[in-house]
Coordinates of N, CA and C in Angstrom, one line a residue:
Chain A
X1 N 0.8 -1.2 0.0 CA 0.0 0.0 0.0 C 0.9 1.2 0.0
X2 N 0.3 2.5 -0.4 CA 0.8 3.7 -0.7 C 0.1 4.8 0.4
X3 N 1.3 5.5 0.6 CA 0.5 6.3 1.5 C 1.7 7.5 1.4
X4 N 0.7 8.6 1.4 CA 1.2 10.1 1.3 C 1.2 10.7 2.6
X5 N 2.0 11.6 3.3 CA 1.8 12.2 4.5 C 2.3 13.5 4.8
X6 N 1.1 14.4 4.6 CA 1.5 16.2 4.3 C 0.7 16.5 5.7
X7 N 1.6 16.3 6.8 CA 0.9 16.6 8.0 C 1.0 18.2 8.5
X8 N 1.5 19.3 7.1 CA 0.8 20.4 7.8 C -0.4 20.6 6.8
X9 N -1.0 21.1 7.6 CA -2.7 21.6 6.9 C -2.8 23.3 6.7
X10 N -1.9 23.4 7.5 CA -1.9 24.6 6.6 C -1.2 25.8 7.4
X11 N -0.6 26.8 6.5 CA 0.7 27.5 6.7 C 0.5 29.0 6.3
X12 N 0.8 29.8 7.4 CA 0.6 31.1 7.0 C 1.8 32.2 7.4
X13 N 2.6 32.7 6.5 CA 3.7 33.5 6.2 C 3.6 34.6 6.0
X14 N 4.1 35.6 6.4 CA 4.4 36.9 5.3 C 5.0 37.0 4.4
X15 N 4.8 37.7 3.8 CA 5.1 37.8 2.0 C 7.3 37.7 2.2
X16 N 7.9 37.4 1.2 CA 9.5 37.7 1.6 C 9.8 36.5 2.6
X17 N 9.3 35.4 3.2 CA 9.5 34.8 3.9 C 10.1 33.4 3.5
X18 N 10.7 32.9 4.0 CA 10.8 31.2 3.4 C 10.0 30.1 3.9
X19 N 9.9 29.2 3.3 CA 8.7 28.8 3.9 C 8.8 27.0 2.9
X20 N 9.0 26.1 4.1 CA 8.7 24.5 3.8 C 8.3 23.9 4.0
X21 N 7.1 23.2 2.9 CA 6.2 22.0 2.9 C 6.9 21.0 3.4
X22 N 5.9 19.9 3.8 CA 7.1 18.9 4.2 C 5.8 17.9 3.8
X23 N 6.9 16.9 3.2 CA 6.2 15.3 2.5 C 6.4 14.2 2.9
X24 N 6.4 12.9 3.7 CA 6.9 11.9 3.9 C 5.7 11.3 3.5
X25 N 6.4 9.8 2.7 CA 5.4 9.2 1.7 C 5.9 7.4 2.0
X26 N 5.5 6.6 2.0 CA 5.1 5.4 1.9 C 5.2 4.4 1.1
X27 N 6.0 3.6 0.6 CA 5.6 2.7 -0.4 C 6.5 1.4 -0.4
X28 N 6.5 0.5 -1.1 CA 7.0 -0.9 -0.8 C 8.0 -1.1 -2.3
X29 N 7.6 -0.2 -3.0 CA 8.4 -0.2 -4.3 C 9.6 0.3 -4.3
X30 N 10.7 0.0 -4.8 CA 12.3 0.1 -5.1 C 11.8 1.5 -6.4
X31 N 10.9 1.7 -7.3 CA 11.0 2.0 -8.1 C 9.6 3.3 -8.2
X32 N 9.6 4.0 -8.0 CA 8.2 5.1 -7.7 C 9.1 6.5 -8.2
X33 N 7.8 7.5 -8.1 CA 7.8 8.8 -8.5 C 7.4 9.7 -7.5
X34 N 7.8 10.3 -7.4 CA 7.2 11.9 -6.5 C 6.8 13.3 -7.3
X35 N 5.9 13.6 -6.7 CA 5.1 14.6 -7.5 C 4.7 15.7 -6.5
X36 N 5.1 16.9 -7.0 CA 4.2 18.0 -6.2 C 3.6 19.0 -7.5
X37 N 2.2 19.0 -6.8 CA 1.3 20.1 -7.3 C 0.8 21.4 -6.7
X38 N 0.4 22.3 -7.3 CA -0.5 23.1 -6.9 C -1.3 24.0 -7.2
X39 N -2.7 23.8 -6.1 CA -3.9 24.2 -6.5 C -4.5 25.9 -6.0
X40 N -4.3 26.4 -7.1 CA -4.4 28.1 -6.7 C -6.0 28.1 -6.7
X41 N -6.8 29.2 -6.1 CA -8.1 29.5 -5.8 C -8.9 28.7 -7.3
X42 N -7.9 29.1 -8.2 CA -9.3 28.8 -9.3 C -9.7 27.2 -9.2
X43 N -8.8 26.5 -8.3 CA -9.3 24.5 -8.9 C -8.6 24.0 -9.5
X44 N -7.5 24.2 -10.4 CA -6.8 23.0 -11.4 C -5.6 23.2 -10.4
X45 N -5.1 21.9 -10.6 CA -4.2 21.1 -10.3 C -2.9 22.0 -11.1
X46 N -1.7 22.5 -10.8 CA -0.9 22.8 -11.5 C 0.3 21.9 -11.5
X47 N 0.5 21.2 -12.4 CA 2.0 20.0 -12.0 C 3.2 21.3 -11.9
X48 N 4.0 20.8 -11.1 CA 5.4 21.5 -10.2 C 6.6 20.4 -10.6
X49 N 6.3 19.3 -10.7 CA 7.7 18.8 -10.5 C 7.5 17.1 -10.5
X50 N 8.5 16.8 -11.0 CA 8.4 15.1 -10.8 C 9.5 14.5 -11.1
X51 N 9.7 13.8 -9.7 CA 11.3 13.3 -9.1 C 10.8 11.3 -9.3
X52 N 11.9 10.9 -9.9 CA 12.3 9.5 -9.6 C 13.0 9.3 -8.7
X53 N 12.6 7.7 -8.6 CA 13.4 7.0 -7.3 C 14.8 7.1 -6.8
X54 N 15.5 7.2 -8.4 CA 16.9 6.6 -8.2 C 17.6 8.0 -8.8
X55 N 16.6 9.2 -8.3 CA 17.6 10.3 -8.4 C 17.4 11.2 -7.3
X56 N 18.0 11.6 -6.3 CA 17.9 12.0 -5.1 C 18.6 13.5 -5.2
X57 N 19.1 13.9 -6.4 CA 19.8 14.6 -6.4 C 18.8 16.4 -6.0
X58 N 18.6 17.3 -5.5 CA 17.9 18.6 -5.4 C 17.8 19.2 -6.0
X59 N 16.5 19.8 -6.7 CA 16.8 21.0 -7.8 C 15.7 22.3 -7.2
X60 N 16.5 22.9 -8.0 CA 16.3 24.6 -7.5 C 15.3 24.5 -8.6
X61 N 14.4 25.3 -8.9 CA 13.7 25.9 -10.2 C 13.0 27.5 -9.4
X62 N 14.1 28.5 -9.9 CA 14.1 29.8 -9.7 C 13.4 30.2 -7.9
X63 N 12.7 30.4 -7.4 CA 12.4 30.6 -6.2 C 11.8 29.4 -5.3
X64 N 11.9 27.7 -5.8 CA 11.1 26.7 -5.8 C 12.4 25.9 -5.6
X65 N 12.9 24.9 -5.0 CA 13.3 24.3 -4.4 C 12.9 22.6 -3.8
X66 N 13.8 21.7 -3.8 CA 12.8 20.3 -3.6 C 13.7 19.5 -2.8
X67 N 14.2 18.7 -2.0 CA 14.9 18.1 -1.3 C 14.3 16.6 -1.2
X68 N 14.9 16.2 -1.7 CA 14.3 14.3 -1.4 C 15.7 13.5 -0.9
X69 N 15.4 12.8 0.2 CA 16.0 12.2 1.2 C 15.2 10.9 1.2
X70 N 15.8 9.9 0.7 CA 15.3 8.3 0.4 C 15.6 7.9 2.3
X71 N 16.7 8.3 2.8 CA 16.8 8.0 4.1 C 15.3 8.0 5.1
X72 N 14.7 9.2 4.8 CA 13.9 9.7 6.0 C 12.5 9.7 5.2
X73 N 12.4 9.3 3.4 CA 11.5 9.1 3.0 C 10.7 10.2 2.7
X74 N 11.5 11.4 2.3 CA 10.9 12.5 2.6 C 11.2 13.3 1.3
X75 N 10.1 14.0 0.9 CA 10.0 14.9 -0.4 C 9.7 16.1 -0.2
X76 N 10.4 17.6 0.4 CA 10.0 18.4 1.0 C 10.2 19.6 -0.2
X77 N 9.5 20.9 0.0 CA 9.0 21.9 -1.1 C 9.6 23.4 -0.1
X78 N 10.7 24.2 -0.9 CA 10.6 25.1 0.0 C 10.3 26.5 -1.2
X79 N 9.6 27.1 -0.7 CA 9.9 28.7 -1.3 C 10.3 29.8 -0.6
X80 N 11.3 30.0 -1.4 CA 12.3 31.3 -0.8 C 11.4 32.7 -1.1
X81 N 11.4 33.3 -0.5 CA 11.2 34.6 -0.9 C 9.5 34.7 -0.8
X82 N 8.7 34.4 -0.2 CA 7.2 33.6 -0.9 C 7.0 35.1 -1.1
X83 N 5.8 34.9 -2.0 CA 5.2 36.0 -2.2 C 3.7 35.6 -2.4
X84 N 2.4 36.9 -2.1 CA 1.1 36.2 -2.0 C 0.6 35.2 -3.2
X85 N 1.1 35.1 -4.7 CA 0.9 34.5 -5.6 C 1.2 33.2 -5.3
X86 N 2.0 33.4 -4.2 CA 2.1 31.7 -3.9 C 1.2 30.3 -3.4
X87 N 0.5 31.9 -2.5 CA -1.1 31.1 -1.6 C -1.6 30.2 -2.7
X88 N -1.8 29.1 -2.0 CA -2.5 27.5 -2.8 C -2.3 26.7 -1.9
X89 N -3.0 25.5 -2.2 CA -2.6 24.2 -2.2 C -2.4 23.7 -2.2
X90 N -0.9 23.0 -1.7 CA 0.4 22.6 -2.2 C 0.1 21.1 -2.0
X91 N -0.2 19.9 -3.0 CA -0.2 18.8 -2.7 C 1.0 17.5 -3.2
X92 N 1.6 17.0 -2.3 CA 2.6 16.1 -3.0 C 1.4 14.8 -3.2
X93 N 2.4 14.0 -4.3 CA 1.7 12.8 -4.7 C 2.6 11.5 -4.9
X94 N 2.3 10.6 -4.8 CA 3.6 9.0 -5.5 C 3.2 8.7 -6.3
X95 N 3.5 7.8 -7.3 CA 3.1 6.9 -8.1 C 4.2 5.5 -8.4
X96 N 3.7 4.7 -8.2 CA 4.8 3.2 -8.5 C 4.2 2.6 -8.9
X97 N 5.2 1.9 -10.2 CA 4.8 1.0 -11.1 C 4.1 -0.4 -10.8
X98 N 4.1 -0.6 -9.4 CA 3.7 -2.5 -8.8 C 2.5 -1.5 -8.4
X99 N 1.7 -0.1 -8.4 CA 0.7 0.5 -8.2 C -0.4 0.9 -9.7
X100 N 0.7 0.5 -10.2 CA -0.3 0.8 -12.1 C 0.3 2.5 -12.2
X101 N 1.2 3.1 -11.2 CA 1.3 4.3 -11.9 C 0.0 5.4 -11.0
X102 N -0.8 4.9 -10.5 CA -1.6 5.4 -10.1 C -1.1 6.3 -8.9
X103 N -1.7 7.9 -9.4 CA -1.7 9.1 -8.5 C -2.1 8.8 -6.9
X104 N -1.2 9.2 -5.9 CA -1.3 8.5 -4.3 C -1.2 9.7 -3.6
X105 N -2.4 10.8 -3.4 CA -2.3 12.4 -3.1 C -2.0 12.3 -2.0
X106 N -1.3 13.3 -0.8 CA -1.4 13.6 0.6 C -2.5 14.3 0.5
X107 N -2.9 14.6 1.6 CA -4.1 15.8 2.0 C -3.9 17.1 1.4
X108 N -2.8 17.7 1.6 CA -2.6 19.0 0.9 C -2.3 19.8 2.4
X109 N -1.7 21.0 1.5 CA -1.2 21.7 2.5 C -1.8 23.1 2.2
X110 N -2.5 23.9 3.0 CA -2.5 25.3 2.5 C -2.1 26.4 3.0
X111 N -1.5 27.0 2.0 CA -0.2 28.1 2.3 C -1.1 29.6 2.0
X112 N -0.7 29.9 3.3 CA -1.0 31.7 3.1 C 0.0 32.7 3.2
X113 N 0.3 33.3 1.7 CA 1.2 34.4 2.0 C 0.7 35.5 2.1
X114 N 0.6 36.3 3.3 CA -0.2 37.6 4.0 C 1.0 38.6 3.1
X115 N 0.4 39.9 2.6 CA 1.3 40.8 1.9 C 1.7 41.7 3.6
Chain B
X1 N -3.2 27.4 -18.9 CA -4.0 26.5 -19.8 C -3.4 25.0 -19.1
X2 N -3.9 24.1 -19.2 CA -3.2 22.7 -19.1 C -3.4 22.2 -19.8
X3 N -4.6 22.4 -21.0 CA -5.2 21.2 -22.0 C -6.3 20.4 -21.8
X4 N -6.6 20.8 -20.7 CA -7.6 20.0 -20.5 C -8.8 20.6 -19.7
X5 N -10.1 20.4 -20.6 CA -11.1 21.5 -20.2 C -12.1 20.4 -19.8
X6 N -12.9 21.2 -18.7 CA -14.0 20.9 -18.0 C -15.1 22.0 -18.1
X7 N -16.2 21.1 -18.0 CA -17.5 22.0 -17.9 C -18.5 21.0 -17.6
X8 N -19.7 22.2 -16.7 CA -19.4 22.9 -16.5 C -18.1 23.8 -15.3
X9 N -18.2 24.6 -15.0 CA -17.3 25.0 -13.5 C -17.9 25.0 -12.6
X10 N -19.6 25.2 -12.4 CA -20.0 25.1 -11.6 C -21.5 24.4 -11.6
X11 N -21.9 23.6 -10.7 CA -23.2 23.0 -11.1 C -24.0 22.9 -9.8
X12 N -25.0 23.2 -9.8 CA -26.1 23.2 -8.7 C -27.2 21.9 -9.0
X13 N -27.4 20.7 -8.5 CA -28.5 19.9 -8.6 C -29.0 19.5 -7.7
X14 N -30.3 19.4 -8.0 CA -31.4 18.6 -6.7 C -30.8 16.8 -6.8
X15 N -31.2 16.8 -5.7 CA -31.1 15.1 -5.3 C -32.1 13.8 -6.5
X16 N -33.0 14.8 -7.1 CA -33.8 14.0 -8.1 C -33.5 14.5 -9.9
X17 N -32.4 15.0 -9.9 CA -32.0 15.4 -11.1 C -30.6 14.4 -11.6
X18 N -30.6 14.3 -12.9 CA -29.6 13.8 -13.8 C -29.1 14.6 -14.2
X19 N -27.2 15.2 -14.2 CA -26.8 15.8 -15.2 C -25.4 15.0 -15.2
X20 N -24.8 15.7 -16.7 CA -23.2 15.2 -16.7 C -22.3 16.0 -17.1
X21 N -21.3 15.8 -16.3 CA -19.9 16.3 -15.8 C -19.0 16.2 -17.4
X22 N -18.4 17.0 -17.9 CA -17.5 17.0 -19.3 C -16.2 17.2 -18.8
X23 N -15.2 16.4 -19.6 CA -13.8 16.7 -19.7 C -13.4 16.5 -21.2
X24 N -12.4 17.3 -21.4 CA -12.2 16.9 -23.0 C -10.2 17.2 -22.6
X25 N -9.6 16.8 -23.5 CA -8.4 16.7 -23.3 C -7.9 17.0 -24.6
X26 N -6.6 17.7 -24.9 CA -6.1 18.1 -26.3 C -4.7 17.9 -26.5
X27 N -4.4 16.6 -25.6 CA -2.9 16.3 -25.3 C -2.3 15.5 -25.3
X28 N -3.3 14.7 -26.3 CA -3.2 13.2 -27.2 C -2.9 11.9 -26.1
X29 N -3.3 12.6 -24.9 CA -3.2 11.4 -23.5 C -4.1 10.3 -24.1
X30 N -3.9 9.1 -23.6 CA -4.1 7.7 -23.7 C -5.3 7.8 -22.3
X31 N -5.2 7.9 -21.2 CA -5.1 7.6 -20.1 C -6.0 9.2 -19.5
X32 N -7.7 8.9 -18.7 CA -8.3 9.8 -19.0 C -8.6 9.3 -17.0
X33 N -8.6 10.1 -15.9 CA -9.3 9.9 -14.7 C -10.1 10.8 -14.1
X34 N -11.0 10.5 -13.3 CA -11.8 11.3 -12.4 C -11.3 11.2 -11.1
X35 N -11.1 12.0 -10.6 CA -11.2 12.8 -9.1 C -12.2 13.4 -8.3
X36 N -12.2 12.9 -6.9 CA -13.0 13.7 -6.1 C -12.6 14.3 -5.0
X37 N -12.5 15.6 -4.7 CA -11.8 16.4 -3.9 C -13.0 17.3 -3.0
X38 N -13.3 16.3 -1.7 CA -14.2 17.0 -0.4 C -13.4 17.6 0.5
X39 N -13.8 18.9 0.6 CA -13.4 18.9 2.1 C -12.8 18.7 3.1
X40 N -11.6 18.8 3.5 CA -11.1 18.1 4.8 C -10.5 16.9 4.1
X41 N -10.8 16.3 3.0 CA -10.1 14.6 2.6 C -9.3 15.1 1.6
X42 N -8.2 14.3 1.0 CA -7.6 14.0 0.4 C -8.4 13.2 -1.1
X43 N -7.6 14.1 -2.6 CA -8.0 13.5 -3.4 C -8.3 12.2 -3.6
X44 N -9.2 11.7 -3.9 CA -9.7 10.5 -3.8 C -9.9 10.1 -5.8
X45 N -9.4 8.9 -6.2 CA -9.3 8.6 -7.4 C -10.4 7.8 -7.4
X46 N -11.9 8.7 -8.6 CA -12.7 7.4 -8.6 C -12.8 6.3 -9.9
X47 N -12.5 7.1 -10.8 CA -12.3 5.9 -12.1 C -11.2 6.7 -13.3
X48 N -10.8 5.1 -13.4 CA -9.5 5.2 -14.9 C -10.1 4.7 -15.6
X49 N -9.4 5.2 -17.0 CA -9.8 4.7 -18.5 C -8.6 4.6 -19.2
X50 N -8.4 3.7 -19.8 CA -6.9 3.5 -20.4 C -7.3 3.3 -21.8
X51 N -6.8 4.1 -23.1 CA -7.2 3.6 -24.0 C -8.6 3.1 -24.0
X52 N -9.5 3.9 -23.8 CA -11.3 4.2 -23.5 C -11.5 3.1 -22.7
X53 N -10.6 2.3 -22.0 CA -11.6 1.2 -21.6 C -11.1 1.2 -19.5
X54 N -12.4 1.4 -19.3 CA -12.1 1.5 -17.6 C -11.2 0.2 -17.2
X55 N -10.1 0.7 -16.3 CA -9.4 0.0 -15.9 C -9.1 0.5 -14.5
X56 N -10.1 1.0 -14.0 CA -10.5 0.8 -12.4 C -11.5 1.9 -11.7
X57 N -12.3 1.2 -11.0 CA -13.3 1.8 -10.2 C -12.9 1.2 -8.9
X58 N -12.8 2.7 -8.0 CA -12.5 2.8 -6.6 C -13.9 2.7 -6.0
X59 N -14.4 1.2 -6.3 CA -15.7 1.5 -4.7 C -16.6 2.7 -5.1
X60 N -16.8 3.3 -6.5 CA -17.7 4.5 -6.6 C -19.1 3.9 -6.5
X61 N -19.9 4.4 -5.9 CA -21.4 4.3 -5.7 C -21.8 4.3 -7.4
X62 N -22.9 3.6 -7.1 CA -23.4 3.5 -8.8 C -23.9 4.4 -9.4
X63 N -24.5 6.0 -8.0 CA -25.3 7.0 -8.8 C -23.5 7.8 -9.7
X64 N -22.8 7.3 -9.6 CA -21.8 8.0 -10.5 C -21.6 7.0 -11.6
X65 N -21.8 7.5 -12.9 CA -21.2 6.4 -14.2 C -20.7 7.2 -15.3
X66 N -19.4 7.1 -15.4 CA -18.2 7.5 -16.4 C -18.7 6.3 -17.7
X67 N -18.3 7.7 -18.8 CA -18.2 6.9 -20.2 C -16.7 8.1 -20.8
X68 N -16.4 7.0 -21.5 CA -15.0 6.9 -22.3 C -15.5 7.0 -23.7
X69 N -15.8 7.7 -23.7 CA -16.5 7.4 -25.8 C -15.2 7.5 -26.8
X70 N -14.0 8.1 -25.9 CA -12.8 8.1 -27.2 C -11.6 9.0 -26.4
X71 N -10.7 8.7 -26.6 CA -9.6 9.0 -25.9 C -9.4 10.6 -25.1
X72 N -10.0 11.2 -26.1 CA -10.0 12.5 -25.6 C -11.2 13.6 -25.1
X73 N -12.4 12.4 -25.0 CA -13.4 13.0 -23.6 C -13.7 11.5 -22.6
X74 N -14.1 12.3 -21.8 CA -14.4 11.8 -20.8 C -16.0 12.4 -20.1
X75 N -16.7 11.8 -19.5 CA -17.6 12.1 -18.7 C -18.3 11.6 -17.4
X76 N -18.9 12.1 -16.7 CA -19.3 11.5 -15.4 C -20.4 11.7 -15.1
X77 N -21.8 10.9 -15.3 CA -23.0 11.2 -15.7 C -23.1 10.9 -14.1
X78 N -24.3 11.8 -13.6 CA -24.9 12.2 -12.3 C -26.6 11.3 -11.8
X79 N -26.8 11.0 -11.1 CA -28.2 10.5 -11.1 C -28.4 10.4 -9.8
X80 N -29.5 11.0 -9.1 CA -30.2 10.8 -7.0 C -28.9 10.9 -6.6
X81 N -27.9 11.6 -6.6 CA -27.1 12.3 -6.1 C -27.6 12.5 -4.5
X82 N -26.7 12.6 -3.5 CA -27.0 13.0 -2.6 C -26.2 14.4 -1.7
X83 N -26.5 14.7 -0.8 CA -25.7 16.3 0.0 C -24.3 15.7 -0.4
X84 N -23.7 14.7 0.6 CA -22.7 14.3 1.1 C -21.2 13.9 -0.3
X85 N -22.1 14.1 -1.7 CA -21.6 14.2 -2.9 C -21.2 16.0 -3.0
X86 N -21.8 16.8 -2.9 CA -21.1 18.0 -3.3 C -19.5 17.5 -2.8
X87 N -18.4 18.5 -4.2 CA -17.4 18.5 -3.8 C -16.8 19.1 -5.3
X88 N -15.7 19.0 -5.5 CA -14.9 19.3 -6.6 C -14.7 18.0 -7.6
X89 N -15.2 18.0 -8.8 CA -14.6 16.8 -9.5 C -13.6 17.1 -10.3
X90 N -12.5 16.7 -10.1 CA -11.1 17.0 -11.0 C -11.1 15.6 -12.2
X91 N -10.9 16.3 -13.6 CA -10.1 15.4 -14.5 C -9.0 15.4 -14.9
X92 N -8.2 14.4 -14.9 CA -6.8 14.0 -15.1 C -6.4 13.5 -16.6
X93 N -5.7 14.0 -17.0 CA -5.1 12.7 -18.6 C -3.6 12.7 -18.4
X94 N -3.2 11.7 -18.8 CA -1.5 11.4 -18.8 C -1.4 10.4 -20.0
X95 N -0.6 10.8 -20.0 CA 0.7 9.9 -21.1 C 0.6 8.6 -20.4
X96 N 1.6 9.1 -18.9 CA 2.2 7.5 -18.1 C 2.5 8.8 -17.3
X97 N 1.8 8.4 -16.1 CA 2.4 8.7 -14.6 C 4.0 8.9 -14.4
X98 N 4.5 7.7 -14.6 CA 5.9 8.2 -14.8 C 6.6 9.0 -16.1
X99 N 5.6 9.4 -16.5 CA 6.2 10.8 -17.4 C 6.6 12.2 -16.7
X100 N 5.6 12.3 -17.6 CA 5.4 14.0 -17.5 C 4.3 14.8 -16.2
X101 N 3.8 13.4 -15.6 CA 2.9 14.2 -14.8 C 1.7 14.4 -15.6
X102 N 0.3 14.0 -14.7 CA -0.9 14.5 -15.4 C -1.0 15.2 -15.6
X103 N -2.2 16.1 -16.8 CA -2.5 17.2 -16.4 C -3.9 17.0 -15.9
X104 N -4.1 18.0 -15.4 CA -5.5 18.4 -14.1 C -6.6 19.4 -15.2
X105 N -8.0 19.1 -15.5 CA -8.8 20.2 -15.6 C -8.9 21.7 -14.5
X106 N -9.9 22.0 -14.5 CA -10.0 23.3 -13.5 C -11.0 22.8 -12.8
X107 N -11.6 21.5 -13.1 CA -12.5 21.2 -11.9 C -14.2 21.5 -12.4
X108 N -15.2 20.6 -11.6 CA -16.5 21.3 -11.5 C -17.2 21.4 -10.2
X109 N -17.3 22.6 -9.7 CA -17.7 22.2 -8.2 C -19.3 21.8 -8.4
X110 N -19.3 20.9 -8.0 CA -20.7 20.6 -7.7 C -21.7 20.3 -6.4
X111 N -23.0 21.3 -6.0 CA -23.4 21.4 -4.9 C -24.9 20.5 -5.2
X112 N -24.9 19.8 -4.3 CA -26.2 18.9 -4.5 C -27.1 19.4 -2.9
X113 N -28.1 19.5 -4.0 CA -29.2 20.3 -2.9 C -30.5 19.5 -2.8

């Protein structure tokens, strides 16, 4: 079984602030995906990012940042600098192949950047 | 944009009405799902279509029935709906999960009254 775990529910910042989601996720497969999205006021899902198993390595993407640690099982989201455009949804997700691939959401996290 | 359009955005139905939920996709995805997104829970996956043909229902109650008429719509026909159903229905299309990542419609909120 698969299991997602975004145990903050929700997060509120001043604008300029940094600020980290945190993901620990679940699974029995050697071979899975990690995924984070986010869902601004209007409802769609915006894809952010998607990390394989057997690359652990960090990437930056301009004020967006990602840390995955196979040790602690952990897929964590940071934004530097947040600004109010950031306020959303922020949901990570797995997917593993002995799963069909199939999307494994956490609850979500909701981020408020106060100006 | 993601590609993938829903309608309506928003829908209001009594408990003794039929309507249906549209997704259309323009991103030559194989692979067409529904989502339900209440309150307080976590996205919940109710049905895949792989190449139009359902290849899984999560335990959906029967007043919900998806049809796959061809790779690139999808729909989720409505029937005695109950309160405890209002919620956001999200549609998904993907290549392969391990791609590129789905894309997401904008959703239809739907309030059942």
């Amino acid at each position: 079984a698969q299991k997602v775990t975004q145990a903050q529910t929700e997060i509120s910042v001043v604008e300029k602030e940094d600020v980290t989601l945190d993901c620990v996720y679940e699974t029995r497969d050697t071979t899975y995906y990690l995924f984070w999205y986010k869902q601004p006021p209007s409802g769609e899902l915006v894809f952010l990012i998607r990390r394989n198993s057997f690359d652990e390595q960090n990437e930056i993407s301009g004020r967006y940042s990602w840390n995955f640690q196979k040790s602690t099982s952990s897929f964590n989201f940071t934004i530097t600098a947040s600004q109010v455009v950031d306020s959303a949804v922020y949901f990570c997700a797995l997917a593993s192949n002995n799963a069909g691939n199939m999307l494994t959401f956490g609850g979500g996290t909701r981020l408020m950047v106060k100006p | 944009e993601t590609g993938v359009t829903q309608t309506p955005r928003h829908l209001v139905m009594g408990m003794t009405n039929k309507k249906s939920l549209k997704c259309e996709q323009h991103l030559g995805h194989n692979a067409m799902y529904w989502y339900k997104q209440s309150a307080k829970k976590p996205l919940e996956l109710m049905f895949v279509y792989n190449f139009k043909e359902q290849t899984e229902n999560n335990s959906v109650p029967s007043r919900f029935s998806p049809e796959c008429p061809n790779s690139s719509h999808l729909f989720l026909h409505l029937h005695t709906l109950q309160p405890e159903d209002s919620a956001l229905y999200l549609c998904a299309s993907s290549q392969d999960f391990g791609g590129r990542g789905a894309g997401f419609g904008q959703g239809t909120r739907l309030t059942v009254v």
